[in-house]
């Protein structure tokens, strides 16, 4: 009688576990097939426009981080519950193992998503790569710390003291490495806001040069004189920066000093001559030309135009052509520009008397 009861009892247990293993295998194979189908879909999206392909590649990278051991463990737990198989320490498994497996898998997906999307966002430039490295490192650290703390809390570990210790330790490290951290966060700000990028010509303070490299702590600039300027990222962002690489047009103002004694009719024609010379240049847009002031030593003709090309050498070529054209126009009108002469007359002061010879 006893043997029959034991046989029936253990027969049911082994039967339940056999059914659980079969069901777990089917669940695992189903999940694996689904993941492979998603990966194939992400790798070869039929009929999708070119702009959507990075999104599918991102899905592929995230799905690839699905851990097979975790999937097999979850499939076994689901099958055991469905078949009624007896699990050792069932209450502990239901309370903690489920949560730990799901938390770790979610952390893996978030880790992959962080790397994938930040890499795609920063792949366009060297600045983007630096920012990607910093942000990915910080975000991944936060993800895994939160996952570990969540698992420990679920296991019954009192994490309040641990979190407080981490906070105090973090403050101490931040105070000790304040200068380094300020440069690191300045590098992140440069990568996100992009006030300048490698290859841009900038002017800040009394420095001018082209950006060569943006690092984690410093930015290297090649000056016009040829030497390399190395500037702290935090100090650089404190400056007012002029970025000439992104200049769409250059406003140019120049003044001609004309001698007094010229006929008014000739003066009235000179702004038209200047306008004609400016309009004759490509990449130049005329704005205005006027006899602006009656100066102390000469008449002042002020002209304004815009260069629609950001290249400084092109601007100088245009200005040179305009100057030569104006000189030819003045020569055709018989006007000669000469240096302004200033005459200083000295007279004796009656209170002092005649000057000694």
Tab-separated table of C-alpha atoms in Angstrom, residues 67-323:
chain	number	residue	atom	x	y	z
A	67	UNK	CA	20.619	36.564	-22.856
A	68	UNK	CA	19.951	32.912	-23.759
A	69	UNK	CA	20.512	31.675	-20.198
A	70	UNK	CA	17.989	34.152	-18.851
A	71	UNK	CA	15.469	33.231	-21.538
A	72	UNK	CA	15.932	29.507	-20.796
A	73	UNK	CA	15.525	30.122	-17.053
A	74	UNK	CA	12.360	32.153	-17.565
A	75	UNK	CA	10.974	29.488	-19.913
A	76	UNK	CA	11.638	26.807	-17.280
A	77	UNK	CA	9.929	28.822	-14.523
A	78	UNK	CA	6.905	29.512	-16.715
A	79	UNK	CA	6.643	25.826	-17.686
A	80	UNK	CA	7.015	24.690	-14.053
A	81	UNK	CA	4.166	26.946	-12.980
A	82	UNK	CA	2.002	25.866	-15.894
A	83	UNK	CA	2.549	22.136	-15.320
A	84	UNK	CA	2.372	22.285	-11.521
A	85	UNK	CA	5.849	20.804	-11.071
A	86	UNK	CA	7.270	21.068	-7.582
A	87	UNK	CA	10.121	23.556	-7.229
A	88	UNK	CA	12.531	23.553	-4.291
A	89	UNK	CA	12.229	26.763	-2.316
A	90	UNK	CA	9.239	27.713	-4.435
A	91	UNK	CA	8.318	30.781	-2.376
A	92	UNK	CA	11.873	32.118	-2.547
A	93	UNK	CA	12.039	31.488	-6.290
A	94	UNK	CA	8.703	33.235	-6.878
A	95	UNK	CA	9.713	36.169	-4.700
A	96	UNK	CA	13.282	36.772	-5.883
A	97	UNK	CA	14.481	34.732	-8.868
A	98	UNK	CA	11.796	36.065	-11.218
A	99	UNK	CA	12.615	39.636	-10.290
A	100	UNK	CA	16.396	39.149	-10.601
A	101	UNK	CA	16.146	37.542	-14.045
A	102	UNK	CA	13.788	40.202	-15.406
A	103	UNK	CA	15.839	43.060	-13.891
A	104	UNK	CA	19.102	41.799	-15.398
A	105	UNK	CA	17.525	41.292	-18.836
A	106	UNK	CA	15.993	44.775	-18.791
A	107	UNK	CA	19.385	46.185	-17.786
A	108	UNK	CA	20.995	44.368	-20.735
A	109	UNK	CA	18.432	45.832	-23.140
A	110	UNK	CA	18.840	49.341	-21.722
A	111	UNK	CA	22.626	48.991	-21.904
A	112	UNK	CA	22.411	47.999	-25.581
A	113	UNK	CA	19.903	50.778	-26.329
A	114	UNK	CA	22.175	53.323	-24.663
A	115	UNK	CA	25.189	52.263	-26.732
A	116	UNK	CA	23.234	51.968	-29.973
A	117	UNK	CA	21.404	55.286	-29.941
A	118	UNK	CA	24.307	57.329	-28.573
A	119	UNK	CA	26.685	55.819	-31.128
A	120	UNK	CA	24.258	56.702	-33.928
A	121	UNK	CA	23.892	60.245	-32.579
A	122	UNK	CA	27.631	60.836	-32.280
A	123	UNK	CA	28.928	59.086	-35.375
A	124	UNK	CA	28.979	62.281	-37.467
A	125	UNK	CA	31.988	63.959	-35.870
A	126	UNK	CA	34.897	63.576	-33.517
A	127	UNK	CA	33.089	65.712	-30.939
A	128	UNK	CA	30.123	63.369	-31.159
A	129	UNK	CA	32.351	60.354	-30.476
A	130	UNK	CA	33.807	61.956	-27.359
A	131	UNK	CA	30.357	62.876	-26.086
A	132	UNK	CA	29.084	59.388	-26.890
A	133	UNK	CA	31.862	57.816	-24.851
A	134	UNK	CA	31.190	60.003	-21.822
A	135	UNK	CA	27.412	59.778	-21.898
A	136	UNK	CA	27.443	56.041	-22.584
A	137	UNK	CA	29.827	55.446	-19.695
A	138	UNK	CA	27.737	57.536	-17.295
A	139	UNK	CA	24.361	56.147	-18.381
A	140	UNK	CA	25.516	52.523	-18.389
A	141	UNK	CA	26.980	52.967	-14.929
A	142	UNK	CA	23.685	54.386	-13.681
A	143	UNK	CA	21.691	51.569	-15.336
A	144	UNK	CA	23.721	48.789	-13.736
A	145	UNK	CA	23.877	50.461	-10.330
A	146	UNK	CA	20.090	50.800	-10.323
A	147	UNK	CA	19.664	47.181	-11.481
A	148	UNK	CA	22.001	45.832	-8.778
A	149	UNK	CA	20.367	47.965	-6.075
A	150	UNK	CA	16.905	46.804	-7.188
A	151	UNK	CA	17.957	43.143	-7.020
A	152	UNK	CA	19.577	43.588	-3.596
A	153	UNK	CA	16.496	45.367	-2.287
A	154	UNK	CA	14.292	42.538	-3.578
A	155	UNK	CA	16.534	40.005	-1.829
A	156	UNK	CA	15.922	41.796	1.458
A	157	UNK	CA	19.229	43.634	1.748
A	158	UNK	CA	18.871	47.037	3.439
A	159	UNK	CA	20.303	49.316	0.783
A	160	UNK	CA	19.607	52.607	2.562
A	161	UNK	CA	23.009	52.594	4.249
A	162	UNK	CA	24.670	51.485	1.020
A	163	UNK	CA	23.027	54.287	-0.975
A	164	UNK	CA	24.005	56.829	1.695
A	165	UNK	CA	27.604	55.562	1.601
A	166	UNK	CA	27.676	55.811	-2.183
A	167	UNK	CA	26.306	59.356	-1.976
A	168	UNK	CA	28.917	60.452	0.566
A	169	UNK	CA	31.674	58.764	-1.417
A	170	UNK	CA	30.467	60.403	-4.610
A	171	UNK	CA	30.505	63.854	-3.007
A	172	UNK	CA	34.033	63.272	-1.704
A	173	UNK	CA	35.271	62.149	-5.124
A	174	UNK	CA	33.516	65.084	-6.825
A	175	UNK	CA	35.172	67.583	-4.465
A	176	UNK	CA	38.586	65.974	-4.921
A	177	UNK	CA	38.313	65.899	-8.710
A	178	UNK	CA	36.322	69.102	-9.187
A	179	UNK	CA	38.569	70.546	-11.905
A	180	UNK	CA	38.685	67.287	-13.870
A	181	UNK	CA	34.928	66.761	-13.609
A	182	UNK	CA	34.226	70.334	-14.716
A	183	UNK	CA	36.281	69.733	-17.859
A	184	UNK	CA	34.546	66.392	-18.465
A	185	UNK	CA	31.095	67.943	-18.223
A	186	UNK	CA	32.283	70.850	-20.364
A	187	UNK	CA	33.303	68.280	-22.993
A	188	UNK	CA	29.799	66.792	-22.811
A	189	UNK	CA	28.320	70.293	-23.205
A	190	UNK	CA	30.511	70.909	-26.272
A	191	UNK	CA	29.398	67.620	-27.783
A	192	UNK	CA	25.701	68.248	-27.178
A	193	UNK	CA	25.496	71.967	-27.938
A	194	UNK	CA	28.231	71.930	-30.635
A	195	UNK	CA	29.426	75.564	-30.403
A	196	UNK	CA	32.372	74.435	-32.538
A	197	UNK	CA	33.676	71.278	-34.194
A	198	UNK	CA	37.050	70.117	-35.515
A	199	UNK	CA	37.962	72.225	-38.530
A	200	UNK	CA	36.104	75.359	-37.365
A	201	UNK	CA	38.039	78.635	-37.196
A	202	UNK	CA	37.290	80.411	-33.917
A	203	UNK	CA	38.376	83.546	-32.106
A	204	UNK	CA	38.197	83.840	-28.323
A	205	UNK	CA	39.898	86.471	-26.212
A	206	UNK	CA	43.167	87.310	-27.967
A	207	UNK	CA	43.467	83.826	-29.492
A	208	UNK	CA	42.500	82.710	-32.983
A	209	UNK	CA	42.907	79.406	-34.753
A	210	UNK	CA	41.364	76.228	-36.154
A	211	UNK	CA	40.017	73.461	-33.917
A	212	UNK	CA	42.162	70.331	-34.266
A	213	UNK	CA	40.939	68.028	-31.509
A	214	UNK	CA	38.306	68.110	-28.758
A	215	UNK	CA	39.296	65.791	-25.930
A	216	UNK	CA	37.872	64.771	-22.579
A	217	UNK	CA	39.707	67.545	-20.734
A	218	UNK	CA	41.261	69.919	-23.266
A	219	UNK	CA	40.719	71.318	-26.756
A	220	UNK	CA	43.660	71.726	-29.137
A	221	UNK	CA	43.711	74.704	-31.480
A	222	UNK	CA	46.153	75.431	-34.301
A	223	UNK	CA	46.823	79.178	-34.312
A	224	UNK	CA	47.518	81.343	-37.351
A	225	UNK	CA	51.167	81.500	-36.303
A	226	UNK	CA	51.430	77.720	-36.526
A	227	UNK	CA	51.775	76.863	-32.843
A	228	UNK	CA	49.283	74.613	-31.052
A	229	UNK	CA	47.145	76.157	-28.317
A	230	UNK	CA	45.857	73.767	-25.648
A	231	UNK	CA	42.922	75.143	-23.680
A	232	UNK	CA	40.853	73.632	-20.872
A	233	UNK	CA	37.299	72.819	-21.979
A	234	UNK	CA	35.766	74.536	-18.954
A	235	UNK	CA	37.850	77.694	-19.452
A	236	UNK	CA	37.106	77.726	-23.168
A	237	UNK	CA	33.342	77.668	-22.614
A	238	UNK	CA	33.644	80.656	-20.265
A	239	UNK	CA	34.857	82.768	-23.218
A	240	UNK	CA	32.799	84.527	-25.849
A	241	UNK	CA	33.620	82.492	-28.965
A	242	UNK	CA	33.385	83.783	-32.520
A	243	UNK	CA	32.971	80.887	-34.970
A	244	UNK	CA	33.897	82.057	-38.467
A	245	UNK	CA	33.383	78.628	-40.074
A	246	UNK	CA	29.612	79.026	-39.707
A	247	UNK	CA	29.506	82.593	-40.954
A	248	UNK	CA	27.066	82.698	-43.871
A	249	UNK	CA	28.000	86.200	-45.009
A	250	UNK	CA	30.496	88.909	-44.073
A	251	UNK	CA	29.475	92.565	-43.739
A	252	UNK	CA	32.188	94.889	-45.017
A	253	UNK	CA	32.360	98.646	-44.389
A	254	UNK	CA	35.097	100.774	-45.952
A	255	UNK	CA	35.687	104.511	-46.246
A	256	UNK	CA	37.271	106.624	-48.983
A	257	UNK	CA	38.832	109.963	-48.010
A	258	UNK	CA	38.323	112.423	-50.856
A	259	UNK	CA	40.045	115.820	-51.064
A	260	UNK	CA	38.054	119.015	-50.609
A	261	UNK	CA	37.617	121.202	-53.641
A	262	UNK	CA	35.960	118.572	-55.856
A	263	UNK	CA	32.864	119.712	-57.799
A	264	UNK	CA	29.562	118.676	-56.236
A	265	UNK	CA	28.465	117.051	-59.499
A	266	UNK	CA	31.525	114.814	-59.461
A	267	UNK	CA	30.936	113.905	-55.802
A	268	UNK	CA	27.341	112.948	-56.633
A	269	UNK	CA	28.583	110.474	-59.246
A	270	UNK	CA	31.199	108.753	-57.064
A	271	UNK	CA	28.766	106.589	-55.008
A	272	UNK	CA	27.479	105.194	-58.312
A	273	UNK	CA	31.039	104.350	-59.380
A	274	UNK	CA	31.610	102.484	-56.094
A	275	UNK	CA	28.287	100.654	-56.519
A	276	UNK	CA	29.265	99.543	-60.025
A	277	UNK	CA	32.599	98.176	-58.808
A	278	UNK	CA	30.949	96.193	-55.992
A	279	UNK	CA	28.243	94.763	-58.238
A	280	UNK	CA	30.875	93.685	-60.751
A	281	UNK	CA	32.265	91.167	-58.237
A	282	UNK	CA	30.866	87.686	-57.801
A	283	UNK	CA	30.065	86.630	-54.214
A	284	UNK	CA	29.457	90.298	-53.323
A	285	UNK	CA	26.078	91.926	-52.608
A	286	UNK	CA	25.875	95.708	-52.696
A	287	UNK	CA	24.168	97.487	-49.805
A	288	UNK	CA	24.867	101.238	-49.962
A	289	UNK	CA	27.405	103.986	-50.732
A	290	UNK	CA	27.130	107.628	-49.529
A	291	UNK	CA	29.112	110.775	-48.958
A	292	UNK	CA	28.699	110.188	-45.240
A	293	UNK	CA	30.719	112.907	-43.498
A	294	UNK	CA	32.492	116.186	-44.060
A	295	UNK	CA	35.607	115.312	-42.107
A	296	UNK	CA	38.261	117.583	-40.688
A	297	UNK	CA	40.769	116.690	-43.372
A	298	UNK	CA	38.709	115.160	-46.170
A	299	UNK	CA	35.301	114.193	-47.456
A	300	UNK	CA	34.376	110.654	-46.354
A	301	UNK	CA	32.594	108.289	-48.751
A	302	UNK	CA	31.311	105.259	-46.842
A	303	UNK	CA	30.336	102.055	-48.653
A	304	UNK	CA	28.790	98.848	-47.314
A	305	UNK	CA	28.515	95.462	-49.014
A	306	UNK	CA	28.203	91.787	-48.077
A	307	UNK	CA	30.461	88.901	-49.067
A	308	UNK	CA	28.339	85.777	-49.430
A	309	UNK	CA	31.349	83.469	-49.066
A	310	UNK	CA	32.821	82.773	-45.609
A	311	UNK	CA	36.377	82.280	-46.944
A	312	UNK	CA	38.609	85.108	-45.716
A	313	UNK	CA	40.929	84.900	-48.728
A	314	UNK	CA	37.933	85.267	-51.047
A	315	UNK	CA	36.868	88.381	-49.125
A	316	UNK	CA	40.334	89.897	-49.543
A	317	UNK	CA	40.322	89.125	-53.278
A	318	UNK	CA	36.973	90.905	-53.648
A	319	UNK	CA	38.131	93.915	-51.623
A	320	UNK	CA	41.300	94.176	-53.691
A	321	UNK	CA	39.333	94.071	-56.950
A	322	UNK	CA	36.964	96.753	-55.668
A	323	UNK	CA	39.853	99.002	-54.583
